[in-house]
Coordinates of C-alpha atoms and ligand atoms in Angstrom, one line a residue:
M192 CA -31.1 16.3 -22.0
T193 CA -28.0 16.8 -19.7
T194 CA -28.1 14.1 -16.8
P195 CA -25.2 14.1 -14.4
E196 CA -23.0 11.2 -16.0
N197 CA -23.1 12.7 -19.6
S198 CA -21.8 16.2 -17.7
L199 CA -19.3 14.0 -16.4
N200 CA -18.3 12.0 -19.6
R201 CA -17.5 15.9 -20.5
L202 CA -15.7 16.3 -17.9
T203 CA -13.7 13.8 -18.3
A204 CA -13.0 14.4 -22.2
A205 CA -11.9 17.7 -21.1
N206 CA -8.8 16.6 -19.1
L207 CA -8.6 13.5 -22.0
I208 CA -8.1 16.4 -24.5
V209 CA -6.0 18.6 -22.5
A210 CA -3.9 15.0 -22.0
L211 CA -3.6 14.3 -25.1
V212 CA -2.7 17.8 -26.6
A213 CA -0.2 17.3 -24.4
L214 CA 0.9 13.8 -24.9
F215 CA 1.0 15.1 -28.8
G216 CA 4.4 17.8 -27.9
G217 CA 6.2 15.4 -25.7
V218 CA 5.9 11.9 -28.3
V219 CA 7.3 15.0 -31.8
T220 CA 10.3 16.8 -29.0
G221 CA 11.1 13.2 -27.7
F222 CA 11.7 11.4 -31.7
F223 CA 14.2 15.1 -32.1
Q224 CA 16.0 14.1 -28.9
A225 CA 16.2 11.3 -30.3
L226 CA 17.4 11.5 -33.7
E227 CA 19.8 13.9 -31.5
H228 CA 21.9 11.3 -30.2
S229 CA 21.7 9.3 -33.2
G230 CA 24.0 11.8 -35.3
V231 CA 20.7 14.1 -36.4
N232 CA 20.8 17.5 -35.1
V233 CA 16.9 18.6 -36.0
Y234 CA 17.5 22.2 -33.8
P235 CA 18.2 24.7 -36.3
S236 CA 14.8 23.9 -38.3
T237 CA 12.9 23.7 -35.7
P238 CA 12.0 27.8 -34.5
L239 CA 9.3 26.7 -31.8
V240 CA 11.5 24.2 -30.5
Q241 CA 14.6 26.3 -29.9
S242 CA 17.7 23.5 -27.8
Y243 CA 17.8 20.3 -27.1
Y244 CA 17.2 22.0 -24.1
H245 CA 14.0 22.9 -24.5
S246 CA 13.0 20.3 -26.5
L247 CA 13.8 18.0 -23.1
T248 CA 11.5 19.9 -20.6
L249 CA 9.0 20.4 -22.3
H250 CA 9.1 16.7 -23.8
G251 CA 9.2 15.9 -19.3
V252 CA 7.1 18.9 -18.6
L253 CA 4.4 17.7 -21.3
N254 CA 4.2 13.5 -20.9
V255 CA 5.3 13.1 -17.2
L256 CA 3.2 16.5 -15.9
V257 CA 0.8 17.1 -17.6
W258 CA -0.7 14.5 -20.1
T259 CA -0.5 11.9 -16.5
T260 CA -2.5 14.7 -14.3
F261 CA -4.8 15.3 -16.9
F262 CA -5.0 12.0 -17.8
I263 CA -5.7 10.7 -14.0
C264 CA -8.1 13.7 -13.3
G265 CA -10.0 12.3 -15.9
F266 CA -10.0 8.9 -15.5
V267 CA -10.6 9.3 -12.3
P268 CA -13.1 10.2 -10.7
F269 CA -15.2 8.7 -13.5
I270 CA -14.2 5.3 -11.7
T271 CA -14.8 6.0 -8.7
T272 CA -18.3 7.5 -9.9
R273 CA -18.8 4.5 -12.0
A274 CA -18.6 3.0 -8.5
L275 CA -20.0 4.5 -6.4
R276 CA -23.0 4.7 -8.6
I277 CA -23.8 7.9 -7.7
P278 CA -22.8 10.9 -9.6
L279 CA -20.0 13.5 -8.5
T280 CA -21.2 15.5 -5.5
S281 CA -20.0 19.3 -6.8
L282 CA -20.1 19.1 -10.9
G283 CA -20.2 23.4 -10.0
L284 CA -16.3 22.6 -7.9
A285 CA -15.3 19.9 -11.1
W286 CA -15.7 21.9 -13.8
G287 CA -13.7 24.8 -11.7
T288 CA -11.3 23.3 -10.6
F289 CA -10.8 22.3 -14.6
W290 CA -9.8 25.6 -15.6
L291 CA -8.3 26.4 -12.9
M292 CA -5.9 23.9 -13.3
T293 CA -6.4 24.7 -17.5
A294 CA -5.6 28.5 -16.7
G295 CA -3.0 27.1 -14.6
L296 CA -1.0 25.3 -17.8
V297 CA -2.0 28.0 -20.1
M298 CA 0.2 30.3 -17.3
A299 CA 2.9 28.1 -17.1
A300 CA 3.0 26.9 -21.6
I301 CA 3.3 30.1 -21.8
P302 CA 6.8 31.0 -19.9
L303 CA 8.1 27.2 -21.4
I304 CA 7.0 27.3 -24.7
G305 CA 8.6 31.3 -25.2
N306 CA 11.7 29.4 -23.4
A307 CA 11.7 31.1 -20.9
A308 CA 11.8 28.3 -17.9
T309 CA 13.9 25.7 -19.5
V310 CA 15.1 23.9 -16.3
M311 CA 13.6 20.4 -16.8
F312 CA 10.8 18.5 -15.8
T313 CA 12.0 18.9 -11.4
F314 CA 13.5 22.8 -12.7
Y315 CA 16.4 22.4 -9.7
P316 CA 17.9 25.9 -9.0
P317 CA 19.7 27.8 -9.2
L318 CA 18.3 27.2 -12.8
K319 CA 15.7 30.2 -12.8
A320 CA 12.4 30.5 -14.9
H321 CA 9.9 33.2 -15.2
W322 CA 7.8 33.6 -12.9
A323 CA 4.9 32.8 -14.7
F324 CA 6.4 28.8 -15.0
Y325 CA 6.4 28.9 -11.1
V326 CA 2.8 30.4 -11.1
G327 CA 0.9 28.0 -13.1
L328 CA 2.1 24.7 -12.6
T329 CA 1.4 25.4 -8.5
L330 CA -1.9 26.2 -10.5
V331 CA -2.5 22.9 -12.2
V332 CA -1.1 21.3 -8.4
V333 CA -4.8 23.2 -6.5
G334 CA -6.3 21.7 -9.2
T335 CA -5.7 18.7 -7.8
W336 CA -6.2 18.3 -4.6
L337 CA -10.1 19.9 -5.2
V338 CA -10.1 16.3 -7.7
T339 CA -9.0 14.8 -4.3
L340 CA -11.9 17.5 -1.9
N341 CA -14.7 16.3 -4.4
L342 CA -13.8 13.5 -4.5
A343 CA -14.2 13.2 -0.5
L344 CA -17.3 14.5 -0.9
T345 CA -19.1 12.1 -2.5
W346 CA -17.7 9.1 -0.8
R347 CA -18.4 10.6 2.7
A348 CA -22.2 11.0 0.4
W349 CA -22.1 7.3 -1.0
R350 CA -20.9 7.0 3.2
R351 CA -23.8 8.2 4.2
Q352 CA -26.6 5.4 2.2
N353 CA -24.7 3.3 2.3
P354 CA -24.0 2.5 6.1
G355 CA -21.0 -0.1 7.3
A356 CA -21.3 -0.9 3.6
R357 CA -16.9 -2.3 2.7
T358 CA -16.4 1.1 -0.2
P359 CA -16.3 -0.8 -3.9
L360 CA -12.3 -2.1 -4.3
P361 CA -12.2 0.7 -7.4
A362 CA -13.8 3.1 -5.1
F363 CA -11.1 3.0 -2.7
M364 CA -8.3 2.5 -4.6
S365 CA -8.9 6.5 -6.6
L366 CA -9.8 7.2 -3.2
V367 CA -6.6 6.3 -1.7
T368 CA -4.5 7.3 -4.5
F369 CA -5.0 11.1 -4.4
A370 CA -5.5 11.0 -0.2
M371 CA -1.8 9.8 -0.8
W372 CA -0.6 11.9 -3.2
T373 CA -2.5 15.3 -1.5
I374 CA -0.3 14.4 1.3
A375 CA 3.0 14.3 -1.0
S376 CA 2.6 17.2 -3.0
L377 CA 2.8 18.9 0.5
G378 CA 6.2 19.4 -0.7
I379 CA 6.3 20.8 -4.1
A380 CA 3.9 23.0 -3.2
A381 CA 6.0 23.9 -0.1
E382 CA 9.5 24.3 -2.4
M383 CA 7.0 26.9 -4.1
L384 CA 5.3 29.2 -2.5
L385 CA 8.6 30.1 -0.2
M386 CA 11.1 29.7 -2.0
L387 CA 10.8 29.3 -5.9
I388 CA 7.6 31.9 -6.4
P389 CA 8.7 34.5 -4.4
W390 CA 12.4 34.7 -5.8
S391 CA 11.3 34.4 -9.2
L392 CA 9.4 37.7 -8.9
G393 CA 11.9 39.1 -6.9
L394 CA 10.4 38.9 -3.3
I395 CA 13.7 37.3 -1.8
G396 CA 17.4 37.3 -2.5
G397 CA 18.6 34.2 -2.8
T398 CA 17.5 30.0 -3.1
D399 CA 19.1 27.8 -1.3
P400 CA 19.4 24.8 -4.0
L401 CA 19.5 21.3 -0.7
L402 CA 16.2 22.8 0.3
A403 CA 15.3 23.1 -2.9
R404 CA 15.3 19.3 -3.9
V405 CA 14.5 18.0 -0.6
L406 CA 11.4 19.7 -0.8
F407 CA 11.0 18.9 -4.8
W408 CA 11.9 15.0 -4.2
F409 CA 9.5 14.3 -1.1
T410 CA 6.7 15.3 -4.2
G411 CA 9.0 14.0 -7.4
H412 CA 9.0 9.6 -6.0
P413 CA 5.0 9.9 -4.5
I414 CA 4.4 11.2 -7.8
V415 CA 5.4 8.4 -9.5
Y416 CA 2.9 6.3 -7.2
F417 CA 0.2 9.0 -8.4
W418 CA 1.2 8.2 -11.8
L419 CA 1.4 3.9 -11.5
L420 CA -2.1 3.4 -9.3
P421 CA -4.7 4.8 -12.2
A422 CA -2.8 2.3 -14.0
Y423 CA -3.2 -0.8 -11.3
I424 CA -6.7 0.9 -10.8
S425 CA -6.8 -0.8 -14.4
W426 CA -4.7 -3.9 -13.4
Y427 CA -7.3 -4.5 -10.3
T428 CA -10.4 -3.9 -11.1
L429 CA -10.6 -3.6 -15.3
A430 CA -8.4 -6.3 -16.6
P431 CA -9.0 -10.1 -15.0
R432 CA -11.9 -9.4 -16.7
Q433 CA -10.7 -7.9 -19.6
A434 CA -9.3 -10.8 -19.5
G435 CA -12.7 -13.5 -19.1
G436 CA -11.3 -13.6 -14.6
K437 CA -12.2 -12.0 -11.8
L438 CA -9.5 -10.8 -9.5
F439 CA -7.8 -13.0 -7.0
S440 CA -8.8 -11.5 -4.3
D441 CA -9.6 -8.4 -2.7
P442 CA -8.0 -7.9 0.8
L443 CA -4.7 -8.4 -1.3
A444 CA -5.3 -5.7 -3.7
R445 CA -6.3 -3.7 -0.7
T446 CA -3.5 -4.1 1.7
S447 CA -1.6 -3.1 -1.3
F448 CA -3.0 1.0 -1.7
I449 CA -2.7 0.7 1.8
L450 CA 0.5 0.1 1.9
F451 CA 1.8 3.0 -0.3
L452 CA -0.9 5.6 1.2
V453 CA 1.9 5.6 4.5
L454 CA 5.1 3.7 2.7
S455 CA 5.2 6.4 -0.8
T456 CA 6.8 9.7 0.1
P457 CA 9.4 9.6 3.2
L458 CA 11.3 7.8 0.7
G459 CA 12.8 10.8 -1.5
F460 CA 16.4 10.6 -0.5
H461 CA 16.6 7.7 -3.5
H462 CA 16.5 10.6 -5.7
Q463 CA 19.9 12.8 -3.3
Y464 CA 22.4 9.8 -2.0
T465 CA 24.8 11.6 -3.9
D466 CA 23.4 15.0 -3.1
P467 CA 26.1 16.9 0.7
G468 CA 24.4 18.3 3.4
I469 CA 22.2 14.9 3.8
Q470 CA 23.6 12.8 6.5
V471 CA 24.4 9.1 5.3
G472 CA 22.6 7.2 8.6
W473 CA 18.4 8.7 7.1
K474 CA 20.1 7.9 3.2
L475 CA 19.5 5.0 4.9
V476 CA 15.9 5.0 6.8
H477 CA 14.9 5.9 3.1
A478 CA 17.3 2.9 1.4
F479 CA 15.0 0.3 3.5
L480 CA 11.9 2.8 2.9
T481 CA 12.6 2.1 -0.4
F482 CA 12.6 -1.4 -0.5
A483 CA 9.3 -1.9 2.1
V484 CA 7.8 -0.1 -1.2
F485 CA 8.8 -2.2 -3.4
F486 CA 6.3 -5.1 -1.7
P487 CA 3.2 -3.5 -2.8
S488 CA 4.2 -3.3 -6.5
L489 CA 5.8 -7.4 -5.5
L490 CA 1.5 -8.0 -4.4
T491 CA 0.6 -6.5 -6.8
F492 CA 2.3 -8.4 -9.3
F493 CA 1.0 -11.8 -8.0
N494 CA -2.1 -10.6 -7.4
V495 CA -2.3 -9.6 -11.1
V496 CA -0.8 -12.4 -12.7
A497 CA -3.5 -14.4 -10.8
S498 CA -6.4 -12.8 -12.1
L499 CA -5.0 -12.6 -15.3
E500 CA -4.2 -17.1 -15.6
S501 CA -8.4 -17.1 -13.8
G502 CA -9.0 -15.7 -17.0
A503 CA -6.9 -18.1 -19.3
R504 CA -7.5 -20.8 -18.0
A505 CA -11.0 -20.2 -18.5
R506 CA -10.7 -19.6 -21.9
G507 CA -9.6 -23.4 -21.9
G508 CA -5.4 -22.0 -21.2
R509 CA -3.5 -25.3 -19.4
G510 CA 0.8 -25.5 -18.0
W511 CA 2.5 -23.1 -16.2
V512 CA 3.3 -20.4 -19.1
A513 CA 1.6 -21.3 -22.4
W514 CA -1.6 -19.9 -20.4
F515 CA -0.3 -16.2 -21.2
G516 CA -0.8 -16.6 -24.6
K517 CA -4.9 -18.1 -23.8
L518 CA -5.4 -14.0 -23.2
P519 CA -7.7 -12.5 -25.5
W520 CA -5.3 -10.8 -27.6
G521 CA -7.3 -10.0 -30.0
D522 CA -8.4 -7.2 -27.2
P523 CA -6.1 -3.8 -28.1
S524 CA -6.9 -2.9 -24.9
L525 CA -6.2 -5.9 -22.8
A526 CA -2.6 -6.6 -24.7
A527 CA -1.9 -3.0 -23.8
Q528 CA -1.3 -3.8 -20.2
V529 CA 0.3 -6.8 -20.6
L530 CA 2.5 -5.4 -22.8
A531 CA 2.7 -2.0 -19.9
M532 CA 3.0 -4.8 -17.4
L533 CA 5.3 -7.2 -18.2
L534 CA 8.1 -3.8 -18.8
F535 CA 7.3 -2.3 -16.0
T536 CA 8.4 -5.5 -14.6
F537 CA 12.1 -5.1 -15.6
G538 CA 11.1 -1.1 -14.4
G539 CA 10.6 -3.0 -10.8
I540 CA 14.1 -4.2 -11.6
G541 CA 16.1 -1.5 -12.4
G542 CA 14.6 0.1 -9.5
L543 CA 16.6 -1.8 -7.3
I544 CA 18.8 -1.5 -8.9
N545 CA 18.7 2.2 -7.9
A546 CA 17.7 2.7 -4.0
S547 CA 20.8 0.2 -4.1
Y548 CA 23.3 3.2 -2.6
N549 CA 26.2 1.1 -3.7
L550 CA 24.7 0.8 -7.3
N551 CA 23.2 4.1 -7.5
L552 CA 26.7 5.5 -7.6
V553 CA 27.3 3.2 -10.6
V554 CA 23.9 4.6 -12.3
H555 CA 22.9 8.6 -11.1
N556 CA 22.6 10.5 -13.8
T557 CA 23.5 8.5 -16.4
A558 CA 21.2 7.4 -19.6
W559 CA 20.5 4.4 -17.3
M560 CA 18.0 6.2 -15.2
V561 CA 15.8 7.5 -18.6
G562 CA 15.5 4.3 -19.5
H563 CA 15.1 3.8 -16.5
L564 CA 12.0 6.3 -16.1
H565 CA 10.8 4.6 -19.6
L566 CA 9.6 1.6 -18.8
T567 CA 7.9 2.9 -15.8
V568 CA 6.2 6.1 -16.2
G569 CA 6.9 5.7 -20.1
T570 CA 5.4 2.3 -20.9
A571 CA 3.3 0.3 -17.5
V572 CA 2.1 4.3 -17.0
T573 CA 1.3 6.0 -20.4
L574 CA 1.1 2.4 -22.4
T575 CA -1.9 1.3 -19.8
F576 CA -3.2 4.6 -19.9
M577 CA -3.4 4.0 -23.6
G578 CA -5.3 0.9 -23.5
V579 CA -7.7 2.1 -21.1
S580 CA -8.4 5.2 -23.8
Y581 CA -9.4 1.8 -26.9
W582 CA -12.8 2.0 -24.5
L583 CA -12.7 5.6 -22.3
V584 CA -12.8 7.8 -25.3
P585 CA -15.1 5.5 -27.9
H586 CA -17.2 6.2 -24.7
L587 CA -17.6 9.7 -24.4
A588 CA -18.1 10.0 -28.5
G589 CA -20.3 7.3 -28.9
R590 CA -18.7 5.6 -31.7
A591 CA -16.8 2.7 -31.4
L592 CA -13.4 2.4 -32.5
W593 CA -12.5 3.2 -35.5
S594 CA -9.6 -0.2 -36.2
R595 CA -9.6 -2.6 -34.3
R596 CA -6.3 -4.2 -36.1
L597 CA -4.3 -0.6 -36.2
A598 CA -4.3 -0.2 -32.0
L599 CA -2.7 -3.3 -31.9
G600 CA 0.0 -2.0 -34.8
Q601 CA 0.8 0.2 -32.2
V602 CA 0.5 -1.6 -29.2
W603 CA 3.3 -3.7 -30.4
S604 CA 5.1 -1.5 -32.1
W605 CA 5.8 0.5 -28.6
F606 CA 6.0 -2.8 -26.0
I607 CA 8.9 -3.4 -29.5
G608 CA 10.2 -0.1 -30.1
M609 CA 10.5 0.1 -26.0
I610 CA 12.7 -2.9 -25.3
I611 CA 15.1 -1.8 -28.4
F612 CA 15.3 2.1 -26.9
S613 CA 14.8 0.5 -23.3
N614 CA 17.1 -1.3 -23.0
T615 CA 20.2 0.6 -25.7
L616 CA 19.8 3.8 -22.5
H617 CA 20.4 1.7 -19.7
R618 CA 23.1 -0.1 -21.3
L619 CA 25.3 3.3 -22.5
G620 CA 24.1 3.6 -19.1
L621 CA 26.4 1.8 -17.7
M622 CA 29.2 2.5 -19.6
G623 CA 28.9 5.8 -18.5
M624 CA 26.9 8.2 -20.5
P625 CA 25.4 10.9 -19.2
R626 CA 21.8 11.1 -19.1
R627 CA 20.5 15.5 -20.4
T628 CA 23.8 16.1 -22.1
M629 CA 23.5 17.3 -25.5
I630 CA 25.8 14.3 -27.2
G631 CA 25.9 15.3 -30.3
A632 CA 27.6 18.3 -28.8
A633 CA 29.7 16.2 -25.7
S634 CA 33.8 15.7 -26.9
Y635 CA 33.9 13.2 -24.6
V636 CA 31.6 10.1 -26.3
Q637 CA 33.0 7.3 -26.3
P638 CA 33.5 4.8 -28.8
E639 CA 32.1 2.5 -27.3
W640 CA 28.6 5.0 -27.0
K641 CA 28.9 5.3 -31.0
A642 CA 28.4 1.8 -31.6
L643 CA 24.4 1.6 -30.1
L644 CA 23.8 5.5 -30.1
P645 CA 22.6 4.5 -33.4
L646 CA 20.1 2.2 -31.5
V647 CA 18.2 4.8 -29.2
G648 CA 17.2 7.0 -32.8
I649 CA 15.9 3.4 -34.0
G650 CA 13.7 2.9 -30.6
G651 CA 12.6 6.2 -30.3
S652 CA 11.0 6.4 -34.8
I653 CA 9.0 2.9 -33.5
L654 CA 7.6 5.0 -30.9
F655 CA 7.4 7.3 -32.4
A656 CA 5.8 6.0 -35.2
S657 CA 3.9 4.1 -32.5
S658 CA 2.0 6.8 -30.8
M659 CA 1.2 8.6 -34.3
L660 CA -1.3 5.1 -35.7
Y661 CA -2.2 6.4 -32.3
F662 CA -3.3 9.7 -33.0
L663 CA -4.4 8.6 -35.5
N664 CA -6.9 6.4 -34.6
L665 CA -7.6 8.0 -32.3
I666 CA -9.1 11.5 -34.8
L667 CA -10.7 8.7 -37.4
T668 CA -13.0 7.8 -34.5
L669 CA -14.0 10.5 -33.4
T670 CA -13.9 11.0 -37.5
A671 CA -14.1 8.8 -39.6
S672 CA -16.3 6.0 -37.1
R673 CA -20.1 5.3 -37.7
A674 CA -20.0 2.4 -35.3
P675 CA -22.1 2.7 -32.5
A676 CA -19.6 2.6 -28.7
P677 CA -19.4 -1.2 -27.2
A678 CA -20.7 -1.2 -23.8
V679 CA -17.8 -0.2 -21.5
P680 CA -16.4 -1.7 -19.8
E681 CA -17.3 -4.3 -16.1
F682 CA -15.1 -4.0 -12.8
A683 CA -13.9 -8.0 -12.0
E684 CA -15.6 -9.1 -9.9
A685 CA -13.2 -11.1 -7.2
L686 CA -12.6 -14.9 -6.3
S687 CA -11.5 -13.5 -2.5
G688 CA -14.5 -10.3 -2.7
A689 CA -14.3 -6.9 -0.5
D690 CA -16.3 -8.9 3.2
H691 CA -13.0 -11.3 3.7
A692 CA -10.7 -8.3 3.8
P693 CA -10.4 -6.7 7.4
A694 CA -12.9 -4.0 8.5
I695 CA -9.6 -1.7 9.3
L696 CA -8.6 -1.5 5.7
D697 CA -11.9 0.6 5.2
R698 CA -11.0 2.7 7.6
W699 CA -8.5 6.1 7.1
R700 CA -7.8 8.0 10.0
P701 CA -5.0 4.9 11.2
W702 CA -3.6 4.9 7.9
L703 CA -3.2 8.4 7.4
A704 CA -2.1 9.3 11.3
L705 CA 0.8 6.3 10.0
A706 CA 1.0 8.4 7.2
V707 CA 2.1 11.1 8.3
L708 CA 4.1 9.9 11.3
L709 CA 6.9 8.1 8.8
I710 CA 7.3 11.7 6.7
A711 CA 7.3 13.5 10.5
I712 CA 10.4 10.6 11.3
A713 CA 12.4 9.9 7.8
Y714 CA 12.4 14.2 6.8
G715 CA 11.6 15.9 10.0
P716 CA 15.1 16.1 11.1
T717 CA 16.5 17.5 7.4
L718 CA 14.1 20.0 6.9
V719 CA 14.0 21.6 10.6
R720 CA 18.0 21.3 10.3
L721 CA 18.1 23.0 7.2
A722 CA 15.1 25.1 6.6
A723 CA 16.8 26.6 10.5
T724 CA 20.4 27.3 8.2
T725 CA 20.1 28.2 5.4
P726 CA 21.5 31.8 4.7
L727 CA 18.7 31.6 0.8
D728 CA 21.9 33.5 0.2
V729 CA 21.9 31.9 -3.9
P730 CA 21.6 33.5 -7.0
G731 CA 19.6 32.7 -10.0
M732 CA 21.2 31.7 -12.9
R733 CA 19.9 31.8 -16.8
V734 CA 22.6 28.9 -18.2
W735 CA 20.1 29.0 -22.0
Ligands
LIG61 FE1 11.9 5.0 -10.2 C1 14.0 7.6 -10.6 C2 13.4 3.1 -7.1 C3 9.1 3.0 -9.9 C4 9.7 7.0 -12.7 N1 12.1 7.2 -11.4 C5 13.4 7.3 -11.7 C6 12.9 8.2 -12.3 C7 11.7 8.5 -12.5 C8 10.9 7.5 -11.9 C9 11.2 9.4 -13.5 O1 16.1 4.3 -6.1 C10 13.3 9.9 -12.4 C11 13.4 11.2 -11.7 C12 15.2 12.6 -12.5 O2 14.7 12.7 -13.6 O3 15.7 12.0 -11.5 N2 11.7 3.4 -8.7 C13 12.4 2.9 -7.9 C14 11.5 1.6 -7.8 C15 10.6 1.7 -7.9 C16 10.0 2.8 -9.0 C17 12.4 0.9 -6.8 N3 10.3 4.5 -10.6 C18 9.3 3.8 -10.7 C19 7.8 3.8 -10.8 C20 8.1 4.8 -11.8 C21 8.7 5.9 -12.0 C22 7.0 2.8 -10.8 C23 7.1 5.8 -12.7 C24 5.5 5.8 -13.0 N4 13.5 5.6 -9.6 C25 14.3 4.9 -8.5 C26 15.1 4.9 -7.5 C27 15.4 6.4 -8.9 C28 14.5 6.6 -9.3 C29 15.9 4.7 -6.0 C30 16.4 7.8 -8.6 C31 18.0 7.7 -9.3 C32 19.1 8.0 -9.0 O4 19.8 8.0 -9.3 O5 18.2 9.2 -9.3 C33 9.4 0.4 -7.4 O6 8.4 1.7 -7.4 C34 9.6 -0.8 -8.7 C35 8.3 -1.6 -8.4 C36 8.6 -2.7 -8.9 C37 8.2 -3.8 -9.0 C38 7.4 -4.4 -10.3 C39 5.9 -5.4 -10.6 C40 5.5 -5.3 -11.1 C41 4.1 -5.4 -11.7 C42 3.9 -6.1 -12.9 C43 3.1 -7.8 -13.1 C44 3.7 -8.3 -14.9 C45 2.7 -9.3 -15.5 C46 3.0 -9.5 -16.1 C47 1.1 -9.4 -15.0 C48 8.2 -4.4 -8.4 C49 3.1 -5.2 -11.2 C50 3.4 -11.1 -16.4 C51 3.6 -12.0 -17.0 C52 4.1 -12.7 -16.6 C53 3.5 -14.7 -16.6 C54 5.4 -13.6 -15.5
LIG62 CU1 12.0 7.5 -6.5

């Protein structure tokens, strides 16, 4: 019999399948790139992947745009309905959304795989891709808005049945994530609809790289929190319980998410410090706002560590630091998340360096950035999602995880591989090695880079092996596992509960209004000036 619950399970599974297929393509191309940096050029013998830059575009798009987005669109509605204890308002809408996003993905994938959209995941003009690439990605974004709509309708239905009650924390966090993203994605939507799509179709003659970059980073910075916040949802609402403890503070957790809602978007210029044509005063404003959005992650650090500590102490942990060893390290789902947190601490420190204008001039466009993004989206997010899938996939499949030991090996090898890989790239960046460059073909490779480059290959190979263990375990779970799936982890209780949270934290309008106001201040003058004065006359290029 189809109940709403198993219909939602099928929807979650469908999203996860697309996500995992994308991740597979992403890790294979990533492996090729790591080999290239260490002197092994595989591209002459890979018929599907025609060049280093083709590979890099596939890697970026599949990992940061497709794997993340589809995983999130499966995981977050699952969490929301579990927390609210009601079904999604419209399963029809949800399936329509899934098929729209998948159709968009297929549309974008055809030119992408066919080497007609080798423009990196940032698709900066004047690089010009096939129009189907832009239209397809736009459909995926529109799909995410429909997820927002469905979550909002579901919450309204819950609110009608529960007037006056506090929104359960996991649902509150889910809604904030999608509300933030929906505002933030307006930049990329404008770039696509007003610039890239008409231009690639030949309806307008030229483009404007600076205006396009401003619109891109309007979305491109907050998109990193669209990836991160679902991982935070797991760290706050599931990991404390998985560790045998309680969430330290529910009100503090809500405060952190409200700060993300308000502060995530108005700071994209920290990706454009070196772009001419943006007044330096506005860059300074965006720098300060970047330091401000650092704060909710510090709140998260404090709250999550205190929560894990409560679990470890309940399990007999002692001392200031030694309790850490008493976490249930045998649980691959929790181990994945805690190791992801540890590396994210360094990703966060690197982020502060990136955000500091004068230090940014040293690291911008170098391999340092590649090190940074692999600690953040490549570990904090990806390793956490892997940890989540170690209970979510068994639940959806109705079969226990094939091997916990294999999963633990996978999690630790990701951690070790990433330490080698990311540390090396940070160091290479400080030595001036550029990112997004086929290093093996560069004429300016320095002797000190040569000494480190093999480590990129070694770290990358460990990461590749780790991801193969991950896929192997999931495939064997689906095909060979016979034991029934254990129960889904319950949400953590809070030491300091929702009723301690000020009521204003459960209201939407003031925070949404504040978010829009800050965006208008931070972006308004620059966007209006650029849009009013653009001649839109730069011709497109195909450099590959
Ligand atoms: Fe970033 C570039 C600044 C976070 C992703 N970033 C990128 C790019 C990507 C990316 C993909 O200001 C490259 C884009 C491109 O292609 O050009 N980033 C920041 C800052 C933060 C930050 C200030 N980034 C992220 C996250 C990402 C991500 C999250 C993905 C998910 N980033 C920048 C800047 C650039 C940039 C510039 C542009 C540079 C340039 O020149 O191009 C902050 O949000 C970071 C805050 C994080 C923390 C850490 C908190 C730690 C926690 C873990 C708790 C630990 C535990 C375990 C519990 C403050 C919550 C410990 C246990 C114990 C016992 C201690
Ligand atoms: Cu950013």
